[in-house]
Coordinates of C-alpha atoms and ligand atoms in Angstrom, one line a residue:
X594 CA 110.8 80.1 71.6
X595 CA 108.4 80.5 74.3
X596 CA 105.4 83.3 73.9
X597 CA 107.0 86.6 74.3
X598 CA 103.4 88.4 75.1
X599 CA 100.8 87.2 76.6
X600 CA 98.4 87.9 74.0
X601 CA 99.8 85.1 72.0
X602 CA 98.6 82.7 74.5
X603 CA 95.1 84.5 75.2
X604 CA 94.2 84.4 71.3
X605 CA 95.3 80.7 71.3
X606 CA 93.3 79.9 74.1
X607 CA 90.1 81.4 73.0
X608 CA 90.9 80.9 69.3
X609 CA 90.8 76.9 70.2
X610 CA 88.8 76.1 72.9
X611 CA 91.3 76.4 75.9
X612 CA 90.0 78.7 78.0
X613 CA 86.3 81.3 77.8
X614 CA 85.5 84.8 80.0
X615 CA 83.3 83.3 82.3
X616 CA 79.6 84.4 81.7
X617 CA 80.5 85.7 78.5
X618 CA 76.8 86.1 77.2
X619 CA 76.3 88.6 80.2
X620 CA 79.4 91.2 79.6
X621 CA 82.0 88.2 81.5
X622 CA 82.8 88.9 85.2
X623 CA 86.6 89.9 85.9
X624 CA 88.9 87.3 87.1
X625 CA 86.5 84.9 86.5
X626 CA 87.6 81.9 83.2
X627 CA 86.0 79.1 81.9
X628 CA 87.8 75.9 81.1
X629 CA 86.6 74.6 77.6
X630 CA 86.7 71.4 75.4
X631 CA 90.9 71.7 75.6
X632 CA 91.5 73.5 78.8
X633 CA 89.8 71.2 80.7
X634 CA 91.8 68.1 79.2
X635 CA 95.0 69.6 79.9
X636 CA 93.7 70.8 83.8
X637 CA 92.7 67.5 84.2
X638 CA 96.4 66.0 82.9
X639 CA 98.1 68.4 84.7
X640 CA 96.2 67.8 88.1
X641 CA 97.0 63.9 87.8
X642 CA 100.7 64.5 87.1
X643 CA 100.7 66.6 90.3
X644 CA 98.5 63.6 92.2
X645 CA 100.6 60.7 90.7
X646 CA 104.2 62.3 91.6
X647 CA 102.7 63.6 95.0
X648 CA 100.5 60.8 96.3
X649 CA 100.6 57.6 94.1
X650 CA 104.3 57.5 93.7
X651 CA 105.2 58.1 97.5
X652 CA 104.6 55.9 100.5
X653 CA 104.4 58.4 103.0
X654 CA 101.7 60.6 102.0
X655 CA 97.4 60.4 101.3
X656 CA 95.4 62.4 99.6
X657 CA 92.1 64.4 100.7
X658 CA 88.7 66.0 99.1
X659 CA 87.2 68.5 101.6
X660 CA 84.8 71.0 101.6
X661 CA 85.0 74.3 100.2
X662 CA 83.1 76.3 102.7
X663 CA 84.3 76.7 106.2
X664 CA 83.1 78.2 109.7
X665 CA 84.1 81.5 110.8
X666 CA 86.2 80.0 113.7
X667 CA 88.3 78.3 111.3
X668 CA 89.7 81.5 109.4
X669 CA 89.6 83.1 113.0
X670 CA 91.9 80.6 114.3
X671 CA 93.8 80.4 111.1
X672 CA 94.4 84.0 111.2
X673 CA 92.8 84.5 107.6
X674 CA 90.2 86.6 109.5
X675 CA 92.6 89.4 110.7
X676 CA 95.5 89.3 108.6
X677 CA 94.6 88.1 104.9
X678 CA 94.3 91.8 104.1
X679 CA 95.6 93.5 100.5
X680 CA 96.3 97.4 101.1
X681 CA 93.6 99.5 98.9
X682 CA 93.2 102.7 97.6
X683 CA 90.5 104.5 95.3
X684 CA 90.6 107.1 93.2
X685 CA 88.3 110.1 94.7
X686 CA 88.1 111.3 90.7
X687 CA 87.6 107.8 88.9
X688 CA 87.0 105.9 91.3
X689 CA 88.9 102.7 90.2
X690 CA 90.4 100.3 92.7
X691 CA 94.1 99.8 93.6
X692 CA 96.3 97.6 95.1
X693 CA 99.1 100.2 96.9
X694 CA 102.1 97.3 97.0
X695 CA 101.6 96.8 93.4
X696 CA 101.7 100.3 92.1
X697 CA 104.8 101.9 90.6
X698 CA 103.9 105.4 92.0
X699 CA 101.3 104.8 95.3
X700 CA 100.5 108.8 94.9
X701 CA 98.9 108.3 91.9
X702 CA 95.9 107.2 90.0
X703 CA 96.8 104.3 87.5
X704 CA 93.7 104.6 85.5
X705 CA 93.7 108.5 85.1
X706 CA 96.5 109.6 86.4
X707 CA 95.2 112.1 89.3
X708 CA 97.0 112.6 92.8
X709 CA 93.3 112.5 94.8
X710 CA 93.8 109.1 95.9
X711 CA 92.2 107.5 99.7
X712 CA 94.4 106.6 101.9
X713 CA 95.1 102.9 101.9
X714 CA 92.9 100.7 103.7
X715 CA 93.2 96.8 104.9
X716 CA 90.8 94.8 102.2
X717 CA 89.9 91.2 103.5
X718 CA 90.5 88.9 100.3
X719 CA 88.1 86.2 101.2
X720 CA 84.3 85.6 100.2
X721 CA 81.9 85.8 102.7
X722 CA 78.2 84.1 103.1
X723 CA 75.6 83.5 104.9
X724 CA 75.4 79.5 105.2
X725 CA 71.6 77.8 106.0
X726 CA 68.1 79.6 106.2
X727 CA 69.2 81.6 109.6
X728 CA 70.6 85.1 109.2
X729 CA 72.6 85.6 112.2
X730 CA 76.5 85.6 113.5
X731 CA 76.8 81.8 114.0
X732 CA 75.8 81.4 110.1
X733 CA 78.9 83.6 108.4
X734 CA 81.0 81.3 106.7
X735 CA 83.5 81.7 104.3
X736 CA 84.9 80.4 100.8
X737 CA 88.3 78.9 101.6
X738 CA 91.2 81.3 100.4
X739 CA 93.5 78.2 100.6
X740 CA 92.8 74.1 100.6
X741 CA 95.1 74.0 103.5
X742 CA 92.8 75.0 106.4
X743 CA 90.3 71.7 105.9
X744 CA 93.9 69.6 105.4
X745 CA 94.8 70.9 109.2
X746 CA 91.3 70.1 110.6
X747 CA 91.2 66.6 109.1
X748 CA 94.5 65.5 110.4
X749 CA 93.6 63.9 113.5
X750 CA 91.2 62.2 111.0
X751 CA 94.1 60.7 108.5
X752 CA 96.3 60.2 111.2
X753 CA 93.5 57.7 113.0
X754 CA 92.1 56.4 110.0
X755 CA 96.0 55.3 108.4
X756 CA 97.8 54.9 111.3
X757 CA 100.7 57.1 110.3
X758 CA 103.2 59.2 112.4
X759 CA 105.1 62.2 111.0
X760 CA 107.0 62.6 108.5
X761 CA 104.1 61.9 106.5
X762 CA 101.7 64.1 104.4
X763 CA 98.1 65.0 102.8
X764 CA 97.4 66.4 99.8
X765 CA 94.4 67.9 98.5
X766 CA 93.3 69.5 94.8
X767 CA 90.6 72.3 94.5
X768 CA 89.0 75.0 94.0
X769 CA 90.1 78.2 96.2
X770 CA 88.4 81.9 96.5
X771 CA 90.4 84.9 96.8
X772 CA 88.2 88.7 96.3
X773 CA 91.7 90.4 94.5
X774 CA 91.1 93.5 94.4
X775 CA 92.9 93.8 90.7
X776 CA 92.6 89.9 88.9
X777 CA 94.8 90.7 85.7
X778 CA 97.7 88.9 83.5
X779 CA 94.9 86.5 81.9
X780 CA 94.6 83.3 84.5
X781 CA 97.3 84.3 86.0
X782 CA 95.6 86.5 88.7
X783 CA 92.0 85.4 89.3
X784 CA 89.5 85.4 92.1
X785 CA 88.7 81.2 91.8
X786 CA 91.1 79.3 91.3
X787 CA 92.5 75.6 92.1
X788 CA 95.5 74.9 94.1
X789 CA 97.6 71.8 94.2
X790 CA 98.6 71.5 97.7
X791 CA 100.8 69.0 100.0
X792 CA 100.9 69.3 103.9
X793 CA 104.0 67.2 105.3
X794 CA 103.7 67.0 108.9
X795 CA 107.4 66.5 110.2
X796 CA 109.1 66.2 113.5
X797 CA 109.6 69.6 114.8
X798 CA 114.2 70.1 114.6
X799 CA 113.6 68.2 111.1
X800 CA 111.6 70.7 109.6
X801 CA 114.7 72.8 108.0
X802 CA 116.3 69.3 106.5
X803 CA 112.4 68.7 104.7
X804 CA 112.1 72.1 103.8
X805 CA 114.8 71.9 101.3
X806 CA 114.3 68.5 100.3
X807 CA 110.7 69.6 99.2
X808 CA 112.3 72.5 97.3
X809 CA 114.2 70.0 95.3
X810 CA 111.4 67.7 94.9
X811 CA 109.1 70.2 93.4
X812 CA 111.7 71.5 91.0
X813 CA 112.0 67.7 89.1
X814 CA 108.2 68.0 88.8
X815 CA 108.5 71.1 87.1
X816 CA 111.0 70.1 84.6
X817 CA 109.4 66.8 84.6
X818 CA 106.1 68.9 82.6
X819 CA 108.4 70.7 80.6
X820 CA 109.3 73.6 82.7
X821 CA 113.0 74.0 83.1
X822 CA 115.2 75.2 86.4
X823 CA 116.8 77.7 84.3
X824 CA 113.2 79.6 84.1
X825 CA 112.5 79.4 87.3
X826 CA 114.1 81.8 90.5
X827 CA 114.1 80.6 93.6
X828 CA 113.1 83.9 96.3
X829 CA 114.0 82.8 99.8
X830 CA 111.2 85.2 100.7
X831 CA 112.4 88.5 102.9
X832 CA 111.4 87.9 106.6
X833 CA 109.5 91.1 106.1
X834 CA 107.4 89.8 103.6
X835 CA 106.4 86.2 104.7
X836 CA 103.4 85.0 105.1
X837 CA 101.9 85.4 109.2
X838 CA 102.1 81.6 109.6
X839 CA 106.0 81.3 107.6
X840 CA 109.0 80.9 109.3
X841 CA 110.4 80.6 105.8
X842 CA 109.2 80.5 102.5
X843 CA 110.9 79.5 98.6
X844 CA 108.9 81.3 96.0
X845 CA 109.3 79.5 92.7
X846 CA 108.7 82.1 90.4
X847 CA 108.9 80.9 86.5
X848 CA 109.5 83.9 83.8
X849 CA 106.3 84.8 82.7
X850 CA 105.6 87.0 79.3
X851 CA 104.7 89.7 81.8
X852 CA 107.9 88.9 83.9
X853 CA 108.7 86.6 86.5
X854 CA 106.2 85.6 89.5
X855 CA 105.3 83.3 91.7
X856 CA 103.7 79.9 90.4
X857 CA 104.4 78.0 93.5
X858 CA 104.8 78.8 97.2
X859 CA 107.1 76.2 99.2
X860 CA 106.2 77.4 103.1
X861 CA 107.5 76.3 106.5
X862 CA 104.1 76.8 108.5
X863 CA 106.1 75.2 111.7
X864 CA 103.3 74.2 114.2
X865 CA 101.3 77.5 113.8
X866 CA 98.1 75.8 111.8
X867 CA 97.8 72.9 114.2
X868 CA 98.0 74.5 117.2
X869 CA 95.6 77.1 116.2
X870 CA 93.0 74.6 116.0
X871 CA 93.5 72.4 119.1
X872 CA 92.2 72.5 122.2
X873 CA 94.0 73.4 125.4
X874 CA 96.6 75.5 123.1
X875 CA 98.4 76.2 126.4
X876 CA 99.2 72.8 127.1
X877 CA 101.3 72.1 123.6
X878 CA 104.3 73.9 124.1
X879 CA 104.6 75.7 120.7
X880 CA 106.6 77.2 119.0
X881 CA 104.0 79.5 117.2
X882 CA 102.7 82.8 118.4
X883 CA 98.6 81.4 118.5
X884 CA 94.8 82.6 118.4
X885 CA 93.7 81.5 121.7
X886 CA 90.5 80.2 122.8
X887 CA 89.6 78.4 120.0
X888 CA 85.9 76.3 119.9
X889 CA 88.2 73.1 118.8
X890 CA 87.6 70.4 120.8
X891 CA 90.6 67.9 119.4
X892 CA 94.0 68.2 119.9
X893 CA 96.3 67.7 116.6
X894 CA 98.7 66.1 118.3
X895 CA 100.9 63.3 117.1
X896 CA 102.8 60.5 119.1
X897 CA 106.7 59.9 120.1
X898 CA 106.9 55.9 119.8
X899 CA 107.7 56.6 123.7
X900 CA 103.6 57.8 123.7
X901 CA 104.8 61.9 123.9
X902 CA 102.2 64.1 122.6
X903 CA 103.6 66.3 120.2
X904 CA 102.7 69.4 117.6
X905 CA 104.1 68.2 114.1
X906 CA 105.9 71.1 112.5
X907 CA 104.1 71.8 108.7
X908 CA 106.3 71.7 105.0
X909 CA 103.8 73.2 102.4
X910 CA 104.2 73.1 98.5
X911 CA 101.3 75.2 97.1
X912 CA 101.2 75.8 93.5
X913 CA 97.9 77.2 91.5
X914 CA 96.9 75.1 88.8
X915 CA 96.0 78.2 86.2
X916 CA 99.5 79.6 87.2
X917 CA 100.9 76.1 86.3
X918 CA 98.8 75.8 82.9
X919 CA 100.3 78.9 81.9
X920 CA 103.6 78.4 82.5
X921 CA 103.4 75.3 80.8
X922 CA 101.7 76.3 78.1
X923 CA 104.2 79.4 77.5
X924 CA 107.5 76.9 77.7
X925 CA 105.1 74.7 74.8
X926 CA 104.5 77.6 72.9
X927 CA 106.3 77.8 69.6
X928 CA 106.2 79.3 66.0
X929 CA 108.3 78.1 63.6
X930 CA 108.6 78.6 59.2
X931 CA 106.8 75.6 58.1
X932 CA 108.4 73.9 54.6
X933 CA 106.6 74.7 51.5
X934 CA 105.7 70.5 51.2
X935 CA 104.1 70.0 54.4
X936 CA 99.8 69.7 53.8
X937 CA 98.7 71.5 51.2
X938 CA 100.7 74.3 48.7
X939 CA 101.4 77.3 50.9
X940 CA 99.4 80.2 51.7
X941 CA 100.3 83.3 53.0
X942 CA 98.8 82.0 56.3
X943 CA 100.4 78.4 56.7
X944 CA 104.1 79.6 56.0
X945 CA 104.4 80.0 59.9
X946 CA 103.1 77.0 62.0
X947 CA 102.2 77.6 65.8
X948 CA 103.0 74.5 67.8
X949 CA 102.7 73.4 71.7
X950 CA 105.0 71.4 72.0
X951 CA 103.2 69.8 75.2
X952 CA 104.9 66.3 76.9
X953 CA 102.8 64.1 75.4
X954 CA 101.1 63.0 79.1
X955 CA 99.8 66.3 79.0
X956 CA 98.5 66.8 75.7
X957 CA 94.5 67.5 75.5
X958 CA 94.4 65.2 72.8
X959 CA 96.5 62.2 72.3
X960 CA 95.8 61.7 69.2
X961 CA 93.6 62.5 66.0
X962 CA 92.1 60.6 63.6
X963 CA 91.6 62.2 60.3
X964 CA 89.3 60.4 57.2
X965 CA 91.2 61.9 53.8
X966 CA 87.5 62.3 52.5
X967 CA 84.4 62.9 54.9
X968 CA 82.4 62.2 51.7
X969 CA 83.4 58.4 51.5
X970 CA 81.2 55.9 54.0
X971 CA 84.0 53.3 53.4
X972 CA 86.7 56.0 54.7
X973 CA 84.8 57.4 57.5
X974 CA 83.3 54.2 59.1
X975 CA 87.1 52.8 58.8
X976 CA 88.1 56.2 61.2
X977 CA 85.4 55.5 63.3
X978 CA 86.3 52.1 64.1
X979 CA 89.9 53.1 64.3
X980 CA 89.0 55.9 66.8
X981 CA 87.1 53.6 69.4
X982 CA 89.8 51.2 68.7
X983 CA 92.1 53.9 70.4
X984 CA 90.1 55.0 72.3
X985 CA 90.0 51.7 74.3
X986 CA 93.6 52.0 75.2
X987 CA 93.1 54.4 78.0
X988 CA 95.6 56.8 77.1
X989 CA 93.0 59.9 76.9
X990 CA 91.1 61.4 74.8
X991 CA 91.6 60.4 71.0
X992 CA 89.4 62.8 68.4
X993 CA 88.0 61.6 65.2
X994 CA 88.7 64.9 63.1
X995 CA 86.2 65.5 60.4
X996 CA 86.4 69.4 60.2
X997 CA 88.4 70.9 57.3
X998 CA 91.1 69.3 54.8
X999 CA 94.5 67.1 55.9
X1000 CA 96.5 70.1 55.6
X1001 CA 93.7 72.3 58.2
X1002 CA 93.6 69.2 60.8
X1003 CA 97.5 69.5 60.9
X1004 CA 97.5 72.4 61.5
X1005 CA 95.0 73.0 64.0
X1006 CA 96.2 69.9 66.0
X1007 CA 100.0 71.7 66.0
X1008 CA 98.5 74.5 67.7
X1009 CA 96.6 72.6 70.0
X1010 CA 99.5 70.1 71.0
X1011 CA 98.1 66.8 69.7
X1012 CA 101.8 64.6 69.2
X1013 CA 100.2 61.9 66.7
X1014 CA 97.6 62.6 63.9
X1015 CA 96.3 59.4 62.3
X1016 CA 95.1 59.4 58.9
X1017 CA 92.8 57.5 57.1
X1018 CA 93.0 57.2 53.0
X1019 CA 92.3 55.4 49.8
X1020 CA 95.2 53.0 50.3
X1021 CA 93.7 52.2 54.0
X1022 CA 91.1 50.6 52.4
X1023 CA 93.4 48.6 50.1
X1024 CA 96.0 47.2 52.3
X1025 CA 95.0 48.5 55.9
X1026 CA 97.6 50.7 56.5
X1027 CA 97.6 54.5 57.9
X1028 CA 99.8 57.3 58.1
X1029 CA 101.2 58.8 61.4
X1030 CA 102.2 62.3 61.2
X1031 CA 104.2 63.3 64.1
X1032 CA 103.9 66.9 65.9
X1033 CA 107.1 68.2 66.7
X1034 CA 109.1 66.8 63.6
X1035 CA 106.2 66.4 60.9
X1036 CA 107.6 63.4 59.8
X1037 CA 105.3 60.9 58.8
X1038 CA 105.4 57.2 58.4
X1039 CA 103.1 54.4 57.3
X1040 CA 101.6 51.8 59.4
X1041 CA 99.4 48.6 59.9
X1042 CA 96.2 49.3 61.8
X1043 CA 97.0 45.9 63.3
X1044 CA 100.6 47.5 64.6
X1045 CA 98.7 50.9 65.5
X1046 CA 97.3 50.2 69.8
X1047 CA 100.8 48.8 70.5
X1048 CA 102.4 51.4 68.6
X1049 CA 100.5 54.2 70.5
X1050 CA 100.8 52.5 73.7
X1051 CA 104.9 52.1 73.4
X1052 CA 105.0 56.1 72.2
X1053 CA 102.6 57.1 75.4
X1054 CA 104.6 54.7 77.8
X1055 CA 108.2 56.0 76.7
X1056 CA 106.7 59.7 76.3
X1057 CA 105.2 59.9 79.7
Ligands
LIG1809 N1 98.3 77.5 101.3 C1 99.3 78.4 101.0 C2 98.9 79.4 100.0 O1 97.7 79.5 99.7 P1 99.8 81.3 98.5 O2 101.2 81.6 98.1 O3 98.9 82.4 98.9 O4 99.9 80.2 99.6 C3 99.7 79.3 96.7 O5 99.1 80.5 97.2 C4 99.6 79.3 95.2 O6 98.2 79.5 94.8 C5 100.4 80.4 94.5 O7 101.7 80.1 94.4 C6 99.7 80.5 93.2 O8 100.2 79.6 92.3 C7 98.2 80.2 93.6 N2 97.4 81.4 93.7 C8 97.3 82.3 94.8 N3 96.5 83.3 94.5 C9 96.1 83.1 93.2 C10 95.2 83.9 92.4 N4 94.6 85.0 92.8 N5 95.0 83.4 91.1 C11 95.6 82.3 90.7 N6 96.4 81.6 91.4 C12 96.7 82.0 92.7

């Protein structure tokens, strides 16, 4: 059984390591997390699951690393400027801050309950600065709300550079800004965040055919993590509500504790993001309605093999990585009676195990080595020496656990989603063997140290 409240995952994740209010020390600043020793792990395997199915595995699409900061003129043309705008209201009494779509009653007050409330006004989501020493017009720049703007102005780049020709896409993971004017639901909502996105650059009539097949691709990586269909709706997105630069969007929204929404974003962006930032927009024959007069001096333009100059229509999967983390660590989340033999003799504490059940690949820890005795040098430099061993193997990160007894490291590695334990005991000494405990069932079974790399490498290989 998944989590069935949030707070189950939240006292996990601080309880363990996963995740820390950023600038805790000073009162924490809202919408703001820290990734610790385990969060960052499973980011990081999560991030190259995304890269390895997106760009590795594919042949017709290469990967990016921009900037985060941008020039005015490029959220001008991209239309960020003017319409990436949240309606906002305050509370003449309390003076709290609310988002007017998200409210059940608009006419009132969510934090104390009065009827004196503004009337709503258009709030700009993105981060402004100043950039360089010169306080003036030409220096406002701005934290990108999406990865996708620095995609679209590099694509005459990674067209040149690879000598591609639509269909064929870039993808690009990091960081994003976005000022919410309410971050809430844990990580779910936040003002940074990372985004994992893909732009495929098709032949415009063939955009329809890739939107769907993108749609299906994205939903085998989902269950490929552990996130099945059957928790996930698909919302062809109302025309009223789309995006300004969709023709049509799929909204994968995955059943949250605090109730479905959206963990990914599959767009049709047809030729509105290119064309914005060419030159001689009135030349290009597009489809989109456009910002004109743009400072752009390139056309992104790609080639007919008759040498036509053409806009590329634009298929964009966009999920958020926090959004992803959670949902996969919600579908890992389990508790479950634990039998009376398991460790040590029950307390009232250990009759319930919490376990996250994570796919292996994305497990923080792959495995953990655990000396029966931390009080024995013979014991402790044999699970030294059998933790660089594994360490060698390149599967991740493998932990030498010396904190608490067998029956503790078990438990604290269920909760934290490590698949093997390894320990080290008297008998190791004797005749070289070890015991593997294994997450999900418990079972346990003894093993040669000699056998252990190729045994670790088969369960990683055939376990993702
Ligand atoms: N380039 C397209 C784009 O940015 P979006 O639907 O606004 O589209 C894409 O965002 C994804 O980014 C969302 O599906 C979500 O997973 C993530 N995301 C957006 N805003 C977020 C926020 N404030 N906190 C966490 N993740 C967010």
């Amino acid at each position: 059984m998944p989590a069935t409240d949030m707070s189950q995952l939240v006292s996990l994740c601080q309880r363990r390591g996963f995740i820390f209010q950023s600038a805790e020390i000073y009162g924490g600043m809202k919408g703001l997390y820290d990734f610790g020793p385990l969060g960052v792990e499973l980011k990081n395997n999560i991030k190259a699951s995304w890269w390895r199915s997106m760009v590795h595995e594919r042949d017709d699409v290469e990967g990016l690393d921009s900037a985060i900061i941008g020039p005015a003129v490029t959220f001008k043309q991209s239309g960020h400027a003017d319409t990436f705008n949240d309606p906002l209201t305050e509370c003449k009494k309390c003076k709290a801050r609310m988002r007017t779509d998200k409210m059940a009653d608009p006419t009132v007050c969510e934090s104390c309950g009065s009827k004196e409330l503004m009337a709503p006004r258009a709030f700009n989501m993105m981060f402004k600065m100043q950039y360089g020493p010169t306080e003036d017009s030409s220096s406002v720049a701005y934290l990108r709300p999406e990865t996708a703007q620095h995609i679209f102005m590099n694509f005459k780049n990674v067209l040149d550079t690879t000598n591609r020709r639509p269909p064929f896409g870039i993808a690009q993971i990091g960081k994003a800004y976005r000022n919410e004017i309410i971050a809430r639901n844990f990580i779910f909502r936040v003002r940074e965040f990372e985004q994992m996105e893909l732009e495929f650059f098709v032949v415009p009539g063939e955009d329809e055919k890739w939107h769907e097949y993108w749609l299906e691709e994205r939903l085998k990586w989902w269950e490929s993590i552990g996130v099945p269909r059957s928790k996930i709706k698909i919302n062809d997105v109302p025309k009223a509500d789309l995006a300004h630069y969709s023709k049509r969007t799929f909204d994968l929204e995955y059943e949250y504790p605090h109730g479905h929404d959206e963990v990914e974003g599959i767009a049709n962006r047809t030729d509105y993001d290119l064309g914005n930032h060419s030159k001689n927009q009135s030349e290009l024959n597009l489809t989109a309605k456009v910002h004109p007069n743009t400072a752009s001096n390139t056309k992104l333009t790609a080639q007919t093999l008759e040498g036509k100059h053409y806009v590329p229509f634009v298929i964009e999967p966009s999920a958020g990585v926090e959004r992803c983390m959670l949902a996969v660590m919600n579908e890992a989340y389990h508790e479950e009676p634990l039998p009376a033999k398991e460790g040590q003799a029950p307390d009232a504490q250990s009759e319930t195990r919490i376990v996250l059940k994570l796919k292996p690949f994305l497990a923080p820890i792959k495995a953990a080595v655990i000396p029966l005795a931390r009080n024995k040098p013979e014991l402790m430099a044999l699970a030294t020496q059998t933790k660089a061993t594994l360490q060698k193997l390149g599967l991740g990160r493998i932990l030498l656990e010396t904190s608490g007894n067998v029956g503790k490291a078990y438990r604290k590695h269920d909760e934290v989603g490590t698949p093997l334990c390894v320990t080290v005991d008297f008998q190791s000494l004797e005749d070289g063997t070890v015991t593997i405990r294994h997450r999900d069932t418990m079972q346990q079974e003894r093993l040669s140290l000699a056998e252990l790399p190729a045994y670790l490498q088969g369960f990683y290989r055939v376990g993702g």
